PDB file of C-alpha atoms in Angstrom:
ATOM      1  CA  MET A  19      -0.055   0.065  -0.059  1.00  0.00           C
ATOM      2  CA  THR A  20       1.329   3.357  -1.212  1.00  0.00           C
ATOM      3  CA  THR A  21       1.721   5.725   2.033  1.00  0.00           C
ATOM      4  CA  THR A  22       0.345   9.494   1.608  1.00  0.00           C
ATOM      5  CA  PRO A  23       3.571  11.691   1.594  1.00  0.00           C
ATOM      6  CA  THR A  24       3.646  14.390   4.378  1.00  0.00           C
ATOM      7  CA  VAL A  25       3.653  18.295   3.456  1.00  0.00           C
ATOM      8  CA  ILE A  26       7.383  18.407   3.832  1.00  0.00           C
ATOM      9  CA  GLU A  27       8.109  14.732   2.103  1.00  0.00           C
ATOM     10  CA  TYR A  28       6.390  15.722  -1.001  1.00  0.00           C
ATOM     11  CA  VAL A  29       8.214  19.238  -1.495  1.00  0.00           C
ATOM     12  CA  LEU A  30      11.464  17.703  -0.590  1.00  0.00           C
ATOM     13  CA  GLY A  31      10.721  14.823  -3.007  1.00  0.00           C
ATOM     14  CA  ARG A  32       9.908  17.192  -5.950  1.00  0.00           C
ATOM     15  CA  LEU A  33      12.973  19.421  -4.950  1.00  0.00           C
ATOM     16  CA  ASN A  34      15.059  16.357  -5.326  1.00  0.00           C
ATOM     17  CA  ASP A  35      13.426  15.427  -8.584  1.00  0.00           C
ATOM     18  CA  ILE A  36      14.559  18.748 -10.055  1.00  0.00           C
ATOM     19  CA  GLY A  37      18.153  18.400  -8.963  1.00  0.00           C
ATOM     20  CA  VAL A  38      18.219  19.626  -5.328  1.00  0.00           C
ATOM     21  CA  THR A  39      20.939  17.343  -3.437  1.00  0.00           C
ATOM     22  CA  ASP A  40      21.812  19.564  -0.777  1.00  0.00           C
ATOM     23  CA  ILE A  41      20.141  22.197   1.300  1.00  0.00           C
ATOM     24  CA  PHE A  42      22.210  24.923   3.320  1.00  0.00           C
ATOM     25  CA  GLY A  43      20.834  26.361   6.431  1.00  0.00           C
ATOM     26  CA  VAL A  44      20.870  27.116  10.032  1.00  0.00           C
ATOM     27  CA  PRO A  45      18.318  25.276  12.896  1.00  0.00           C
ATOM     28  CA  GLY A  46      15.648  26.963  14.288  1.00  0.00           C
ATOM     29  CA  ASP A  47      12.807  25.823  16.365  1.00  0.00           C
ATOM     30  CA  PHE A  48      10.013  26.780  13.900  1.00  0.00           C
ATOM     31  CA  ALA A  49      11.967  25.072  11.082  1.00  0.00           C
ATOM     32  CA  PHE A  50      12.943  22.023  13.437  1.00  0.00           C
ATOM     33  CA  PRO A  51      10.429  19.672  11.476  1.00  0.00           C
ATOM     34  CA  VAL A  52      11.466  20.840   8.171  1.00  0.00           C
ATOM     35  CA  GLU A  53      15.139  20.391   9.061  1.00  0.00           C
ATOM     36  CA  ASP A  54      14.501  16.816  10.590  1.00  0.00           C
ATOM     37  CA  ALA A  55      12.926  15.877   7.503  1.00  0.00           C
ATOM     38  CA  ILE A  56      15.811  17.030   5.212  1.00  0.00           C
ATOM     39  CA  VAL A  57      18.300  15.285   7.551  1.00  0.00           C
ATOM     40  CA  ALA A  58      16.075  12.272   7.275  1.00  0.00           C
ATOM     41  CA  HIS A  59      15.876  12.396   3.363  1.00  0.00           C
ATOM     42  CA  PRO A  60      17.879   9.431   1.797  1.00  0.00           C
ATOM     43  CA  ASP A  61      19.056  11.833  -1.106  1.00  0.00           C
ATOM     44  CA  ILE A  62      19.667  15.253   0.281  1.00  0.00           C
ATOM     45  CA  ASN A  63      22.262  16.625   2.405  1.00  0.00           C
ATOM     46  CA  TRP A  64      21.636  19.006   5.139  1.00  0.00           C
ATOM     47  CA  ILE A  65      24.710  21.399   5.384  1.00  0.00           C
ATOM     48  CA  GLY A  66      24.667  23.548   8.714  1.00  0.00           C
ATOM     49  CA  SER A  67      25.916  27.206   8.083  1.00  0.00           C
ATOM     50  CA  CYS A  68      27.567  29.710  10.886  1.00  0.00           C
ATOM     51  CA  ASN A  69      24.692  32.070  10.084  1.00  0.00           C
ATOM     52  CA  GLU A  70      21.808  32.465   7.808  1.00  0.00           C
ATOM     53  CA  LEU A  71      23.379  34.981   5.433  1.00  0.00           C
ATOM     54  CA  ASN A  72      26.463  32.883   4.897  1.00  0.00           C
ATOM     55  CA  ALA A  73      23.733  29.830   4.165  1.00  0.00           C
ATOM     56  CA  ALA A  74      21.515  32.076   1.658  1.00  0.00           C
ATOM     57  CA  TYR A  75      25.080  33.084  -0.054  1.00  0.00           C
ATOM     58  CA  ALA A  76      25.959  29.230  -0.199  1.00  0.00           C
ATOM     59  CA  ALA A  77      22.698  28.116  -1.950  1.00  0.00           C
ATOM     60  CA  ASP A  78      23.282  31.297  -4.375  1.00  0.00           C
ATOM     61  CA  GLY A  79      26.758  30.015  -5.111  1.00  0.00           C
ATOM     62  CA  TYR A  80      25.590  26.428  -5.641  1.00  0.00           C
ATOM     63  CA  ALA A  81      22.532  27.873  -7.880  1.00  0.00           C
ATOM     64  CA  ARG A  82      25.506  29.254 -10.026  1.00  0.00           C
ATOM     65  CA  VAL A  83      27.454  25.955 -10.368  1.00  0.00           C
ATOM     66  CA  ARG A  84      24.873  23.304 -10.076  1.00  0.00           C
ATOM     67  CA  GLY A  85      21.640  25.457 -11.631  1.00  0.00           C
ATOM     68  CA  ILE A  86      19.406  25.554  -8.669  1.00  0.00           C
ATOM     69  CA  GLY A  87      19.792  26.177  -4.859  1.00  0.00           C
ATOM     70  CA  ALA A  88      18.308  25.673  -1.432  1.00  0.00           C
ATOM     71  CA  VAL A  89      18.194  27.237   1.953  1.00  0.00           C
ATOM     72  CA  SER A  90      16.310  26.800   5.141  1.00  0.00           C
ATOM     73  CA  THR A  91      15.546  29.200   7.885  1.00  0.00           C
ATOM     74  CA  THR A  92      13.554  29.699  10.867  1.00  0.00           C
ATOM     75  CA  TYR A  93      11.102  32.220  10.820  1.00  0.00           C
ATOM     76  CA  GLY A  94      11.762  35.971  11.615  1.00  0.00           C
ATOM     77  CA  VAL A  95      15.146  36.786  12.611  1.00  0.00           C
ATOM     78  CA  GLY A  96      16.378  33.478  10.571  1.00  0.00           C
ATOM     79  CA  GLU A  97      14.933  34.717   7.355  1.00  0.00           C
ATOM     80  CA  LEU A  98      15.726  38.285   7.811  1.00  0.00           C
ATOM     81  CA  GLY A  99      19.525  37.270   7.901  1.00  0.00           C
ATOM     82  CA  ALA A 100      19.178  35.678   4.575  1.00  0.00           C
ATOM     83  CA  ILE A 101      17.153  38.324   2.816  1.00  0.00           C
ATOM     84  CA  SER A 102      20.032  40.195   1.413  1.00  0.00           C
ATOM     85  CA  ALA A 103      21.686  37.016  -0.229  1.00  0.00           C
ATOM     86  CA  ILE A 104      18.038  36.344  -1.710  1.00  0.00           C
ATOM     87  CA  ALA A 105      17.693  39.521  -2.913  1.00  0.00           C
ATOM     88  CA  GLY A 106      21.278  39.014  -4.694  1.00  0.00           C
ATOM     89  CA  SER A 107      19.693  35.809  -6.221  1.00  0.00           C
ATOM     90  CA  TYR A 108      16.936  37.630  -7.471  1.00  0.00           C
ATOM     91  CA  ALA A 109      18.938  40.309  -9.083  1.00  0.00           C
ATOM     92  CA  ASP A 110      21.109  37.678 -10.865  1.00  0.00           C
ATOM     93  CA  ASN A 111      18.309  35.451 -12.227  1.00  0.00           C
ATOM     94  CA  LEU A 112      19.135  32.299  -9.825  1.00  0.00           C
ATOM     95  CA  PRO A 113      16.450  29.840  -8.871  1.00  0.00           C
ATOM     96  CA  VAL A 114      17.064  29.482  -5.019  1.00  0.00           C
ATOM     97  CA  PHE A 115      14.391  27.652  -2.892  1.00  0.00           C
ATOM     98  CA  HIS A 116      13.873  29.430   0.541  1.00  0.00           C
ATOM     99  CA  LEU A 117      12.234  27.138   2.715  1.00  0.00           C
ATOM    100  CA  THR A 118      11.372  28.887   6.032  1.00  0.00           C
ATOM    101  CA  GLY A 119       9.518  27.412   9.060  1.00  0.00           C
ATOM    102  CA  MET A 120       6.757  29.365  10.550  1.00  0.00           C
ATOM    103  CA  PRO A 121       4.751  29.452  14.165  1.00  0.00           C
ATOM    104  CA  ALA A 122       1.750  27.018  14.022  1.00  0.00           C
ATOM    105  CA  LEU A 123      -1.483  27.799  12.377  1.00  0.00           C
ATOM    106  CA  ALA A 124      -3.509  28.056  15.540  1.00  0.00           C
ATOM    107  CA  ALA A 125      -0.568  30.547  17.016  1.00  0.00           C
ATOM    108  CA  GLN A 126      -1.204  32.734  13.922  1.00  0.00           C
ATOM    109  CA  ALA A 127      -5.040  32.486  14.035  1.00  0.00           C
ATOM    110  CA  ASN A 128      -5.023  33.476  17.819  1.00  0.00           C
ATOM    111  CA  ARG A 129      -2.280  36.251  16.949  1.00  0.00           C
ATOM    112  CA  ALA A 130      -0.414  34.748  19.688  1.00  0.00           C
ATOM    113  CA  LEU A 131       2.522  36.535  21.450  1.00  0.00           C
ATOM    114  CA  VAL A 132       5.234  34.417  20.552  1.00  0.00           C
ATOM    115  CA  HIS A 133       9.156  34.897  19.807  1.00  0.00           C
ATOM    116  CA  HIS A 134      10.628  36.054  16.568  1.00  0.00           C
ATOM    117  CA  THR A 135       7.553  38.258  15.986  1.00  0.00           C
ATOM    118  CA  LEU A 136       6.953  41.966  16.705  1.00  0.00           C
ATOM    119  CA  GLY A 137       4.477  41.067  19.395  1.00  0.00           C
ATOM    120  CA  ASN A 138       1.621  42.756  17.255  1.00  0.00           C
ATOM    121  CA  GLY A 139      -0.212  39.549  15.932  1.00  0.00           C
ATOM    122  CA  GLU A 140       0.882  40.045  12.424  1.00  0.00           C
ATOM    123  CA  PHE A 141       2.363  37.134  10.972  1.00  0.00           C
ATOM    124  CA  ASP A 142       2.501  37.931   7.368  1.00  0.00           C
ATOM    125  CA  LEU A 143       5.041  40.746   7.687  1.00  0.00           C
ATOM    126  CA  PHE A 144       7.987  38.821   6.922  1.00  0.00           C
ATOM    127  CA  ARG A 145       6.577  36.838   4.187  1.00  0.00           C
ATOM    128  CA  ASN A 146       5.475  40.516   2.597  1.00  0.00           C
ATOM    129  CA  MET A 147       9.090  41.626   2.956  1.00  0.00           C
ATOM    130  CA  ALA A 148      10.295  38.583   1.259  1.00  0.00           C
ATOM    131  CA  ASP A 149       7.705  39.104  -1.514  1.00  0.00           C
ATOM    132  CA  THR A 150       9.887  42.084  -2.929  1.00  0.00           C
ATOM    133  CA  VAL A 151      12.794  39.842  -3.701  1.00  0.00           C
ATOM    134  CA  VAL A 152      11.324  36.541  -4.744  1.00  0.00           C
ATOM    135  CA  GLY A 153       9.570  35.551  -8.062  1.00  0.00           C
ATOM    136  CA  ALA A 154       6.880  33.904  -5.893  1.00  0.00           C
ATOM    137  CA  SER A 155       5.878  32.843  -2.596  1.00  0.00           C
ATOM    138  CA  ALA A 156       3.258  30.542  -0.876  1.00  0.00           C
ATOM    139  CA  ILE A 157       2.338  29.026   2.792  1.00  0.00           C
ATOM    140  CA  MET A 158       2.282  25.488   2.416  1.00  0.00           C
ATOM    141  CA  THR A 159      -0.887  23.691   3.852  1.00  0.00           C
ATOM    142  CA  PRO A 160      -1.608  20.009   3.263  1.00  0.00           C
ATOM    143  CA  ALA A 161      -4.581  21.439   0.677  1.00  0.00           C
ATOM    144  CA  ASN A 162      -2.271  23.456  -1.410  1.00  0.00           C
ATOM    145  CA  ALA A 163       1.137  21.756  -1.123  1.00  0.00           C
ATOM    146  CA  VAL A 164       0.927  19.987  -4.592  1.00  0.00           C
ATOM    147  CA  TYR A 165      -0.438  22.842  -6.319  1.00  0.00           C
ATOM    148  CA  GLU A 166       1.969  25.647  -4.810  1.00  0.00           C
ATOM    149  CA  THR A 167       4.990  23.064  -4.975  1.00  0.00           C
ATOM    150  CA  GLU A 168       4.504  22.952  -8.897  1.00  0.00           C
ATOM    151  CA  ARG A 169       3.643  26.464  -9.147  1.00  0.00           C
ATOM    152  CA  LEU A 170       6.908  27.645  -7.144  1.00  0.00           C
ATOM    153  CA  ILE A 171       8.993  25.114  -9.197  1.00  0.00           C
ATOM    154  CA  ALA A 172       7.827  26.563 -12.621  1.00  0.00           C
ATOM    155  CA  GLU A 173       8.621  30.178 -11.322  1.00  0.00           C
ATOM    156  CA  ALA A 174      11.818  29.268 -10.072  1.00  0.00           C
ATOM    157  CA  LEU A 175      13.250  27.285 -13.141  1.00  0.00           C
ATOM    158  CA  TYR A 176      11.163  29.249 -15.919  1.00  0.00           C
ATOM    159  CA  ASN A 177      11.837  32.637 -14.825  1.00  0.00           C
ATOM    160  CA  ARG A 178      14.966  31.906 -12.854  1.00  0.00           C
ATOM    161  CA  ARG A 179      13.977  33.594  -9.518  1.00  0.00           C
ATOM    162  CA  PRO A 180      14.528  32.613  -5.991  1.00  0.00           C
ATOM    163  CA  VAL A 181      11.304  31.394  -4.272  1.00  0.00           C
ATOM    164  CA  TYR A 182       9.664  31.383  -0.749  1.00  0.00           C
ATOM    165  CA  MET A 183       7.996  28.602   0.760  1.00  0.00           C
ATOM    166  CA  ALA A 184       6.709  28.976   4.541  1.00  0.00           C
ATOM    167  CA  PHE A 185       5.769  25.994   6.543  1.00  0.00           C
ATOM    168  CA  PRO A 186       3.542  26.440   9.546  1.00  0.00           C
ATOM    169  CA  SER A 187       5.345  24.158  12.117  1.00  0.00           C
ATOM    170  CA  ASP A 188       1.977  22.104  12.826  1.00  0.00           C
ATOM    171  CA  VAL A 189       1.458  21.070   9.192  1.00  0.00           C
ATOM    172  CA  VAL A 190       4.763  20.072   8.003  1.00  0.00           C
ATOM    173  CA  ASP A 191       4.118  16.418   9.085  1.00  0.00           C
ATOM    174  CA  GLN A 192       0.626  16.314   7.788  1.00  0.00           C
ATOM    175  CA  PRO A 193      -0.378  14.083   4.958  1.00  0.00           C
ATOM    176  CA  ILE A 194      -0.944  16.122   1.688  1.00  0.00           C
ATOM    177  CA  LEU A 195      -4.651  16.136   0.752  1.00  0.00           C
ATOM    178  CA  ALA A 196      -4.298  15.871  -3.212  1.00  0.00           C
ATOM    179  CA  SER A 197      -2.154  13.971  -5.355  1.00  0.00           C
ATOM    180  CA  GLY A 198      -0.111  15.086  -8.280  1.00  0.00           C
ATOM    181  CA  ALA A 199      -0.207  11.814  -9.891  1.00  0.00           C
ATOM    182  CA  PRO A 200      -1.697  11.686 -13.445  1.00  0.00           C
ATOM    183  CA  GLN A 201      -5.327  10.285 -13.360  1.00  0.00           C
ATOM    184  CA  THR A 202      -5.911   7.136 -15.484  1.00  0.00           C
ATOM    185  CA  LEU A 203      -8.920   7.920 -17.793  1.00  0.00           C
ATOM    186  CA  PRO A 204     -11.059   5.102 -19.010  1.00  0.00           C
ATOM    187  CA  ALA A 205     -10.501   3.827 -22.829  1.00  0.00           C
ATOM    188  CA  SER A 206     -12.739   5.390 -25.345  1.00  0.00           C
ATOM    189  CA  ASP A 207     -15.525   3.227 -26.598  1.00  0.00           C
ATOM    190  CA  PRO A 208     -15.324   3.244 -30.550  1.00  0.00           C
ATOM    191  CA  THR A 209     -18.826   2.024 -30.911  1.00  0.00           C
ATOM    192  CA  ALA A 210     -20.403   4.733 -28.586  1.00  0.00           C
ATOM    193  CA  LEU A 211     -18.019   7.311 -30.097  1.00  0.00           C
ATOM    194  CA  ALA A 212     -19.188   6.772 -33.675  1.00  0.00           C
ATOM    195  CA  ALA A 213     -22.878   6.710 -32.452  1.00  0.00           C
ATOM    196  CA  VAL A 214     -22.281  10.193 -30.960  1.00  0.00           C
ATOM    197  CA  THR A 215     -20.592  11.457 -33.879  1.00  0.00           C
ATOM    198  CA  ASP A 216     -23.304  10.321 -36.332  1.00  0.00           C
ATOM    199  CA  ALA A 217     -25.902  12.020 -34.154  1.00  0.00           C
ATOM    200  CA  VAL A 218     -23.819  15.442 -34.285  1.00  0.00           C
ATOM    201  CA  VAL A 219     -23.672  15.267 -38.044  1.00  0.00           C
ATOM    202  CA  ALA A 220     -27.101  14.530 -38.227  1.00  0.00           C
ATOM    203  CA  ALA A 221     -28.196  17.456 -36.049  1.00  0.00           C
ATOM    204  CA  LEU A 222     -25.942  19.556 -38.072  1.00  0.00           C
ATOM    205  CA  ASP A 223     -27.329  18.262 -41.311  1.00  0.00           C
ATOM    206  CA  ALA A 224     -30.723  19.160 -40.261  1.00  0.00           C
ATOM    207  CA  ALA A 225     -29.786  22.558 -38.972  1.00  0.00           C
TER     208      ALA A 225
END
């Protein structure tokens, strides 16, 4: 029986499919589930860095050599530490995936006072800042993981821009709710097709 992948398993699987074999970053509590999944992935290496700016510059350099790069940071202070390098990737047309761990959806909905925020209950501030230096962004959920992953991959590769993927900590390990696998359609019935065609032709002749 095939097990439905989690949100982060799906994302990492697709990134690996397009050539990501190493992800740079700095551990942070909101991003622990993302980074644990990176470490557990059999075909992707976690490369710890001394700070987020260095990690993002490493991903930038990696994209210049390998064609695509990836960096993981925690929410707020972590992603802000990386933003200058992400802006450089944007300016130089480099596809870099920025994976950011966010506070849980419940904390966001309740406008909770949590660390790495400004204490004002506004949790989209840093994404809005990122939007100025990336080609596209998304907050990943089980319902949108397949669609948004494919959209961001297309943006990164076609327009050669960095993209921003934020993962609320409580959805990272939830199974995706939609499959990107192609659907198998039933075979066409030649007899029924001929009958429908004859009926349409007859209706057109009589018009």
